[in-house]
């Protein structure tokens, strides 16, 4: 009871009627999430008040995921309509759309991520078994990666040279060379599908979230498993703090947990 009370006392803001995937802007001033289910609305909100500061139609159907780029000027959304779209955050203007010709929806698009230098964008089409890399200057697809079956989430390393990709149907996560598509590392450990993957900002670690209820942290150079965190229920999402010292996990038991990763251990703190 005391633990719950301490955790509850740290809640700074509740925003009713908002759910689904979300992402913070790099400066922490706003966050983005989806509007009502199947509305296709992109909703950018003030992080201090929770009020909507900009919303606009983004997709035909549901929005699966959202992500800001390195400086918060661009926003990526992926949807059940089979499209990945890049937006100007300041104006809401659509800059690029990535589609598979003749795509009929299916499982849609997931796992948007930007390279830290702002030159590339990645997203995954699980049912087609492909991750597409897009040149943000032109909107052209520069590479297709088929190293992971049913790819779900993507995450660039800090140099933008390597990409971590997880599978939504198999206990598979791999590190792939972004230029050649060559497989560099297998991240072994989870027993079930991996719903999220995140490269630490310092480049030293990669974390995965699995529906077996665990978040696992790996050495980014060797693929060695470092820590297994009991996220509670199926682990569906995770993210690193900017200093790479903490990680937050979200799980199907309705909890979000914050972990301190330091001194050879991972300790649940909130």
JSON list of C-alpha atoms in Angstrom, two decimals, residues 32-205:
[
{"chain": "A", "resi": 32, "resn": "UNK", "atom": "CA", "xyz": [1.92, 13.18, -29.54]},
{"chain": "A", "resi": 33, "resn": "UNK", "atom": "CA", "xyz": [-0.67, 10.43, -29.48]},
{"chain": "A", "resi": 34, "resn": "UNK", "atom": "CA", "xyz": [-3.62, 9.27, -31.57]},
{"chain": "A", "resi": 35, "resn": "UNK", "atom": "CA", "xyz": [-7.17, 10.55, -31.38]},
{"chain": "A", "resi": 36, "resn": "UNK", "atom": "CA", "xyz": [-10.18, 8.27, -30.73]},
{"chain": "A", "resi": 37, "resn": "UNK", "atom": "CA", "xyz": [-9.78, 4.70, -31.94]},
{"chain": "A", "resi": 38, "resn": "UNK", "atom": "CA", "xyz": [-10.04, 4.34, -35.74]},
{"chain": "A", "resi": 39, "resn": "UNK", "atom": "CA", "xyz": [-10.37, 8.11, -36.17]},
{"chain": "A", "resi": 40, "resn": "UNK", "atom": "CA", "xyz": [-6.95, 8.47, -37.82]},
{"chain": "A", "resi": 41, "resn": "UNK", "atom": "CA", "xyz": [-6.44, 11.74, -35.95]},
{"chain": "A", "resi": 42, "resn": "UNK", "atom": "CA", "xyz": [-2.91, 12.86, -35.00]},
{"chain": "A", "resi": 43, "resn": "UNK", "atom": "CA", "xyz": [-3.07, 14.70, -31.68]},
{"chain": "A", "resi": 44, "resn": "UNK", "atom": "CA", "xyz": [-0.18, 16.86, -30.36]},
{"chain": "A", "resi": 45, "resn": "UNK", "atom": "CA", "xyz": [-0.66, 17.97, -26.76]},
{"chain": "A", "resi": 46, "resn": "UNK", "atom": "CA", "xyz": [0.98, 20.34, -24.30]},
{"chain": "A", "resi": 47, "resn": "UNK", "atom": "CA", "xyz": [3.00, 18.25, -21.84]},
{"chain": "A", "resi": 48, "resn": "UNK", "atom": "CA", "xyz": [2.30, 20.67, -18.98]},
{"chain": "A", "resi": 49, "resn": "UNK", "atom": "CA", "xyz": [-1.47, 21.04, -19.34]},
{"chain": "A", "resi": 50, "resn": "UNK", "atom": "CA", "xyz": [-2.46, 18.07, -21.50]},
{"chain": "A", "resi": 51, "resn": "UNK", "atom": "CA", "xyz": [-4.42, 20.39, -23.80]},
{"chain": "A", "resi": 52, "resn": "UNK", "atom": "CA", "xyz": [-4.38, 19.71, -27.53]},
{"chain": "A", "resi": 53, "resn": "UNK", "atom": "CA", "xyz": [-2.22, 22.25, -29.38]},
{"chain": "A", "resi": 54, "resn": "UNK", "atom": "CA", "xyz": [-2.58, 20.76, -32.86]},
{"chain": "A", "resi": 55, "resn": "UNK", "atom": "CA", "xyz": [-4.61, 17.90, -34.31]},
{"chain": "A", "resi": 56, "resn": "UNK", "atom": "CA", "xyz": [-5.22, 16.84, -37.89]},
{"chain": "A", "resi": 57, "resn": "UNK", "atom": "CA", "xyz": [-6.40, 13.85, -39.94]},
{"chain": "A", "resi": 58, "resn": "UNK", "atom": "CA", "xyz": [-3.50, 11.49, -40.53]},
{"chain": "A", "resi": 59, "resn": "UNK", "atom": "CA", "xyz": [-4.72, 8.06, -41.67]},
{"chain": "A", "resi": 60, "resn": "UNK", "atom": "CA", "xyz": [-7.75, 6.20, -42.98]},
{"chain": "A", "resi": 61, "resn": "UNK", "atom": "CA", "xyz": [-8.36, 3.98, -39.97]},
{"chain": "A", "resi": 62, "resn": "UNK", "atom": "CA", "xyz": [-6.36, 3.55, -36.79]},
{"chain": "A", "resi": 63, "resn": "UNK", "atom": "CA", "xyz": [-2.93, 5.03, -36.05]},
{"chain": "A", "resi": 64, "resn": "UNK", "atom": "CA", "xyz": [-0.57, 2.27, -34.94]},
{"chain": "A", "resi": 65, "resn": "UNK", "atom": "CA", "xyz": [2.44, 4.27, -33.78]},
{"chain": "A", "resi": 66, "resn": "UNK", "atom": "CA", "xyz": [3.98, 7.76, -33.61]},
{"chain": "A", "resi": 67, "resn": "UNK", "atom": "CA", "xyz": [7.53, 9.11, -33.31]},
{"chain": "A", "resi": 68, "resn": "UNK", "atom": "CA", "xyz": [9.31, 12.48, -33.27]},
{"chain": "A", "resi": 69, "resn": "UNK", "atom": "CA", "xyz": [12.64, 13.01, -34.99]},
{"chain": "A", "resi": 70, "resn": "UNK", "atom": "CA", "xyz": [15.83, 14.13, -33.21]},
{"chain": "A", "resi": 71, "resn": "UNK", "atom": "CA", "xyz": [14.95, 17.83, -32.97]},
{"chain": "A", "resi": 72, "resn": "UNK", "atom": "CA", "xyz": [11.15, 17.60, -32.81]},
{"chain": "A", "resi": 73, "resn": "UNK", "atom": "CA", "xyz": [10.59, 19.29, -36.17]},
{"chain": "A", "resi": 74, "resn": "UNK", "atom": "CA", "xyz": [9.25, 16.16, -37.86]},
{"chain": "A", "resi": 75, "resn": "UNK", "atom": "CA", "xyz": [6.70, 13.57, -36.83]},
{"chain": "A", "resi": 76, "resn": "UNK", "atom": "CA", "xyz": [6.19, 10.08, -38.21]},
{"chain": "A", "resi": 77, "resn": "UNK", "atom": "CA", "xyz": [2.92, 8.18, -37.99]},
{"chain": "A", "resi": 78, "resn": "UNK", "atom": "CA", "xyz": [2.12, 4.64, -39.13]},
{"chain": "A", "resi": 79, "resn": "UNK", "atom": "CA", "xyz": [-1.37, 3.31, -39.64]},
{"chain": "A", "resi": 80, "resn": "UNK", "atom": "CA", "xyz": [-3.65, 0.38, -40.30]},
{"chain": "A", "resi": 81, "resn": "UNK", "atom": "CA", "xyz": [-4.19, 1.77, -43.82]},
{"chain": "A", "resi": 82, "resn": "UNK", "atom": "CA", "xyz": [-0.71, 0.54, -44.80]},
{"chain": "A", "resi": 83, "resn": "UNK", "atom": "CA", "xyz": [0.84, 4.02, -44.92]},
{"chain": "A", "resi": 84, "resn": "UNK", "atom": "CA", "xyz": [3.78, 5.59, -43.13]},
{"chain": "A", "resi": 85, "resn": "UNK", "atom": "CA", "xyz": [3.63, 9.39, -43.20]},
{"chain": "A", "resi": 86, "resn": "UNK", "atom": "CA", "xyz": [6.05, 12.18, -42.29]},
{"chain": "A", "resi": 87, "resn": "UNK", "atom": "CA", "xyz": [4.65, 15.49, -41.05]},
{"chain": "A", "resi": 88, "resn": "UNK", "atom": "CA", "xyz": [5.91, 19.01, -40.35]},
{"chain": "A", "resi": 89, "resn": "UNK", "atom": "CA", "xyz": [5.16, 19.45, -36.64]},
{"chain": "A", "resi": 90, "resn": "UNK", "atom": "CA", "xyz": [4.81, 23.24, -36.81]},
{"chain": "A", "resi": 91, "resn": "UNK", "atom": "CA", "xyz": [2.24, 23.29, -39.61]},
{"chain": "A", "resi": 92, "resn": "UNK", "atom": "CA", "xyz": [0.77, 19.78, -39.79]},
{"chain": "A", "resi": 93, "resn": "UNK", "atom": "CA", "xyz": [1.77, 19.60, -43.47]},
{"chain": "A", "resi": 94, "resn": "UNK", "atom": "CA", "xyz": [2.29, 16.11, -44.87]},
{"chain": "A", "resi": 95, "resn": "UNK", "atom": "CA", "xyz": [5.81, 15.91, -46.31]},
{"chain": "A", "resi": 96, "resn": "UNK", "atom": "CA", "xyz": [6.19, 12.27, -47.37]},
{"chain": "A", "resi": 97, "resn": "UNK", "atom": "CA", "xyz": [4.00, 9.17, -47.67]},
{"chain": "A", "resi": 98, "resn": "UNK", "atom": "CA", "xyz": [5.40, 5.63, -47.97]},
{"chain": "A", "resi": 99, "resn": "UNK", "atom": "CA", "xyz": [3.09, 2.97, -49.35]},
{"chain": "A", "resi": 100, "resn": "UNK", "atom": "CA", "xyz": [3.42, -0.52, -50.79]},
{"chain": "A", "resi": 101, "resn": "UNK", "atom": "CA", "xyz": [1.75, -0.49, -54.22]},
{"chain": "A", "resi": 102, "resn": "UNK", "atom": "CA", "xyz": [-1.50, -2.44, -54.13]},
{"chain": "A", "resi": 103, "resn": "UNK", "atom": "CA", "xyz": [-1.37, -2.83, -50.35]},
{"chain": "A", "resi": 104, "resn": "UNK", "atom": "CA", "xyz": [-4.81, -3.74, -49.00]},
{"chain": "A", "resi": 105, "resn": "UNK", "atom": "CA", "xyz": [-4.31, -2.84, -45.34]},
{"chain": "A", "resi": 106, "resn": "UNK", "atom": "CA", "xyz": [-3.68, -6.16, -43.65]},
{"chain": "A", "resi": 107, "resn": "UNK", "atom": "CA", "xyz": [-1.62, -5.68, -40.50]},
{"chain": "A", "resi": 108, "resn": "UNK", "atom": "CA", "xyz": [-0.73, -2.11, -41.38]},
{"chain": "A", "resi": 109, "resn": "UNK", "atom": "CA", "xyz": [2.55, -0.38, -40.63]},
{"chain": "A", "resi": 110, "resn": "UNK", "atom": "CA", "xyz": [4.45, -0.26, -37.32]},
{"chain": "A", "resi": 111, "resn": "UNK", "atom": "CA", "xyz": [7.70, 0.75, -35.67]},
{"chain": "A", "resi": 112, "resn": "UNK", "atom": "CA", "xyz": [8.55, 4.23, -37.01]},
{"chain": "A", "resi": 113, "resn": "UNK", "atom": "CA", "xyz": [12.00, 5.56, -36.10]},
{"chain": "A", "resi": 114, "resn": "UNK", "atom": "CA", "xyz": [14.36, 8.29, -37.27]},
{"chain": "A", "resi": 115, "resn": "UNK", "atom": "CA", "xyz": [18.14, 8.11, -37.54]},
{"chain": "A", "resi": 116, "resn": "UNK", "atom": "CA", "xyz": [19.73, 10.50, -35.01]},
{"chain": "A", "resi": 117, "resn": "UNK", "atom": "CA", "xyz": [21.26, 12.66, -37.76]},
{"chain": "A", "resi": 118, "resn": "UNK", "atom": "CA", "xyz": [17.81, 13.18, -39.30]},
{"chain": "A", "resi": 119, "resn": "UNK", "atom": "CA", "xyz": [18.69, 11.71, -42.70]},
{"chain": "A", "resi": 120, "resn": "UNK", "atom": "CA", "xyz": [16.75, 8.42, -42.61]},
{"chain": "A", "resi": 121, "resn": "UNK", "atom": "CA", "xyz": [13.39, 7.07, -41.50]},
{"chain": "A", "resi": 122, "resn": "UNK", "atom": "CA", "xyz": [12.46, 3.43, -40.93]},
{"chain": "A", "resi": 123, "resn": "UNK", "atom": "CA", "xyz": [9.15, 1.60, -40.56]},
{"chain": "A", "resi": 124, "resn": "UNK", "atom": "CA", "xyz": [8.00, -2.02, -40.76]},
{"chain": "A", "resi": 125, "resn": "UNK", "atom": "CA", "xyz": [5.28, -3.78, -42.77]},
{"chain": "A", "resi": 126, "resn": "UNK", "atom": "CA", "xyz": [4.87, -7.01, -40.72]},
{"chain": "A", "resi": 127, "resn": "UNK", "atom": "CA", "xyz": [2.65, -8.99, -43.10]},
{"chain": "A", "resi": 128, "resn": "UNK", "atom": "CA", "xyz": [5.04, -8.26, -45.97]},
{"chain": "A", "resi": 129, "resn": "UNK", "atom": "CA", "xyz": [8.12, -9.08, -43.89]},
{"chain": "A", "resi": 130, "resn": "UNK", "atom": "CA", "xyz": [9.90, -5.87, -44.81]},
{"chain": "A", "resi": 131, "resn": "UNK", "atom": "CA", "xyz": [11.42, -2.82, -43.13]},
{"chain": "A", "resi": 132, "resn": "UNK", "atom": "CA", "xyz": [11.80, 0.15, -45.45]},
{"chain": "A", "resi": 133, "resn": "UNK", "atom": "CA", "xyz": [14.46, 2.85, -45.08]},
{"chain": "A", "resi": 134, "resn": "UNK", "atom": "CA", "xyz": [13.49, 6.24, -46.48]},
{"chain": "A", "resi": 135, "resn": "UNK", "atom": "CA", "xyz": [15.69, 9.22, -47.41]},
{"chain": "A", "resi": 136, "resn": "UNK", "atom": "CA", "xyz": [14.04, 12.14, -45.64]},
{"chain": "A", "resi": 137, "resn": "UNK", "atom": "CA", "xyz": [15.45, 14.69, -48.08]},
{"chain": "A", "resi": 138, "resn": "UNK", "atom": "CA", "xyz": [13.66, 13.12, -51.05]},
{"chain": "A", "resi": 139, "resn": "UNK", "atom": "CA", "xyz": [11.09, 10.71, -49.63]},
{"chain": "A", "resi": 140, "resn": "UNK", "atom": "CA", "xyz": [12.61, 7.91, -51.71]},
{"chain": "A", "resi": 141, "resn": "UNK", "atom": "CA", "xyz": [12.92, 4.34, -50.40]},
{"chain": "A", "resi": 142, "resn": "UNK", "atom": "CA", "xyz": [16.66, 3.66, -50.31]},
{"chain": "A", "resi": 143, "resn": "UNK", "atom": "CA", "xyz": [16.68, 0.14, -48.85]},
{"chain": "A", "resi": 144, "resn": "UNK", "atom": "CA", "xyz": [14.42, -2.76, -47.97]},
{"chain": "A", "resi": 145, "resn": "UNK", "atom": "CA", "xyz": [15.43, -5.09, -45.12]},
{"chain": "A", "resi": 146, "resn": "UNK", "atom": "CA", "xyz": [13.99, -8.59, -44.84]},
{"chain": "A", "resi": 147, "resn": "UNK", "atom": "CA", "xyz": [16.16, -9.90, -41.99]},
{"chain": "A", "resi": 148, "resn": "UNK", "atom": "CA", "xyz": [13.37, -10.38, -39.45]},
{"chain": "A", "resi": 149, "resn": "UNK", "atom": "CA", "xyz": [10.09, -12.30, -40.00]},
{"chain": "A", "resi": 150, "resn": "UNK", "atom": "CA", "xyz": [6.99, -10.25, -39.22]},
{"chain": "A", "resi": 151, "resn": "UNK", "atom": "CA", "xyz": [9.03, -7.15, -38.25]},
{"chain": "A", "resi": 152, "resn": "UNK", "atom": "CA", "xyz": [7.33, -5.00, -35.66]},
{"chain": "A", "resi": 153, "resn": "UNK", "atom": "CA", "xyz": [9.51, -2.27, -34.20]},
{"chain": "A", "resi": 154, "resn": "UNK", "atom": "CA", "xyz": [12.69, -0.50, -35.30]},
{"chain": "A", "resi": 155, "resn": "UNK", "atom": "CA", "xyz": [15.35, 1.53, -33.51]},
{"chain": "A", "resi": 156, "resn": "UNK", "atom": "CA", "xyz": [18.51, 3.16, -34.89]},
{"chain": "A", "resi": 157, "resn": "UNK", "atom": "CA", "xyz": [21.80, 3.21, -33.03]},
{"chain": "A", "resi": 158, "resn": "UNK", "atom": "CA", "xyz": [23.20, 6.71, -32.24]},
{"chain": "A", "resi": 159, "resn": "UNK", "atom": "CA", "xyz": [25.39, 6.68, -35.37]},
{"chain": "A", "resi": 160, "resn": "UNK", "atom": "CA", "xyz": [22.51, 5.73, -37.66]},
{"chain": "A", "resi": 161, "resn": "UNK", "atom": "CA", "xyz": [24.58, 2.91, -39.14]},
{"chain": "A", "resi": 162, "resn": "UNK", "atom": "CA", "xyz": [22.80, 0.00, -37.45]},
{"chain": "A", "resi": 163, "resn": "UNK", "atom": "CA", "xyz": [19.16, -0.80, -36.91]},
{"chain": "A", "resi": 164, "resn": "UNK", "atom": "CA", "xyz": [17.57, -3.04, -34.28]},
{"chain": "A", "resi": 165, "resn": "UNK", "atom": "CA", "xyz": [14.43, -4.81, -35.50]},
{"chain": "A", "resi": 166, "resn": "UNK", "atom": "CA", "xyz": [11.98, -6.95, -33.49]},
{"chain": "A", "resi": 167, "resn": "UNK", "atom": "CA", "xyz": [9.39, -9.53, -34.60]},
{"chain": "A", "resi": 168, "resn": "UNK", "atom": "CA", "xyz": [5.76, -9.37, -33.49]},
{"chain": "A", "resi": 169, "resn": "UNK", "atom": "CA", "xyz": [5.18, -13.11, -34.00]},
{"chain": "A", "resi": 170, "resn": "UNK", "atom": "CA", "xyz": [8.46, -14.76, -33.04]},
{"chain": "A", "resi": 171, "resn": "UNK", "atom": "CA", "xyz": [11.02, -14.43, -30.21]},
{"chain": "A", "resi": 172, "resn": "UNK", "atom": "CA", "xyz": [13.40, -12.73, -32.63]},
{"chain": "A", "resi": 173, "resn": "UNK", "atom": "CA", "xyz": [15.25, -9.42, -32.51]},
{"chain": "A", "resi": 174, "resn": "UNK", "atom": "CA", "xyz": [18.24, -8.65, -34.70]},
{"chain": "A", "resi": 175, "resn": "UNK", "atom": "CA", "xyz": [20.76, -5.91, -35.31]},
{"chain": "A", "resi": 176, "resn": "UNK", "atom": "CA", "xyz": [21.16, -5.19, -39.02]},
{"chain": "A", "resi": 177, "resn": "UNK", "atom": "CA", "xyz": [23.67, -3.11, -40.97]},
{"chain": "A", "resi": 178, "resn": "UNK", "atom": "CA", "xyz": [21.61, -0.31, -42.47]},
{"chain": "A", "resi": 179, "resn": "UNK", "atom": "CA", "xyz": [23.79, 0.03, -45.56]},
{"chain": "A", "resi": 180, "resn": "UNK", "atom": "CA", "xyz": [24.15, -3.60, -46.59]},
{"chain": "A", "resi": 181, "resn": "UNK", "atom": "CA", "xyz": [21.23, -5.26, -44.81]},
{"chain": "A", "resi": 182, "resn": "UNK", "atom": "CA", "xyz": [23.66, -7.80, -43.33]},
{"chain": "A", "resi": 183, "resn": "UNK", "atom": "CA", "xyz": [22.66, -9.39, -40.02]},
{"chain": "A", "resi": 184, "resn": "UNK", "atom": "CA", "xyz": [25.14, -8.42, -37.32]},
{"chain": "A", "resi": 185, "resn": "UNK", "atom": "CA", "xyz": [23.67, -9.72, -34.03]},
{"chain": "A", "resi": 186, "resn": "UNK", "atom": "CA", "xyz": [20.86, -11.94, -32.76]},
{"chain": "A", "resi": 187, "resn": "UNK", "atom": "CA", "xyz": [19.38, -10.79, -29.45]},
{"chain": "A", "resi": 188, "resn": "UNK", "atom": "CA", "xyz": [18.43, -14.07, -27.79]},
{"chain": "A", "resi": 189, "resn": "UNK", "atom": "CA", "xyz": [16.52, -14.46, -24.55]},
{"chain": "A", "resi": 190, "resn": "UNK", "atom": "CA", "xyz": [12.79, -13.70, -24.83]},
{"chain": "A", "resi": 191, "resn": "UNK", "atom": "CA", "xyz": [10.59, -16.76, -25.26]},
{"chain": "A", "resi": 192, "resn": "UNK", "atom": "CA", "xyz": [7.70, -15.10, -27.10]},
{"chain": "A", "resi": 193, "resn": "UNK", "atom": "CA", "xyz": [7.04, -12.34, -29.61]},
{"chain": "A", "resi": 194, "resn": "UNK", "atom": "CA", "xyz": [8.91, -9.08, -29.08]},
{"chain": "A", "resi": 195, "resn": "UNK", "atom": "CA", "xyz": [6.66, -6.05, -29.19]},
{"chain": "A", "resi": 196, "resn": "UNK", "atom": "CA", "xyz": [9.18, -3.22, -28.82]},
{"chain": "A", "resi": 197, "resn": "UNK", "atom": "CA", "xyz": [12.90, -2.56, -29.15]},
{"chain": "A", "resi": 198, "resn": "UNK", "atom": "CA", "xyz": [14.90, 0.52, -28.14]},
{"chain": "A", "resi": 199, "resn": "UNK", "atom": "CA", "xyz": [18.57, 1.39, -28.53]},
{"chain": "A", "resi": 200, "resn": "UNK", "atom": "CA", "xyz": [19.97, 3.34, -25.57]},
{"chain": "A", "resi": 201, "resn": "UNK", "atom": "CA", "xyz": [21.00, 6.94, -26.34]},
{"chain": "A", "resi": 202, "resn": "UNK", "atom": "CA", "xyz": [24.60, 6.21, -25.34]},
{"chain": "A", "resi": 203, "resn": "UNK", "atom": "CA", "xyz": [24.70, 3.35, -27.84]},
{"chain": "A", "resi": 204, "resn": "UNK", "atom": "CA", "xyz": [25.84, 0.76, -25.34]},
{"chain": "A", "resi": 205, "resn": "UNK", "atom": "CA", "xyz": [22.63, -1.23, -24.79]}
]
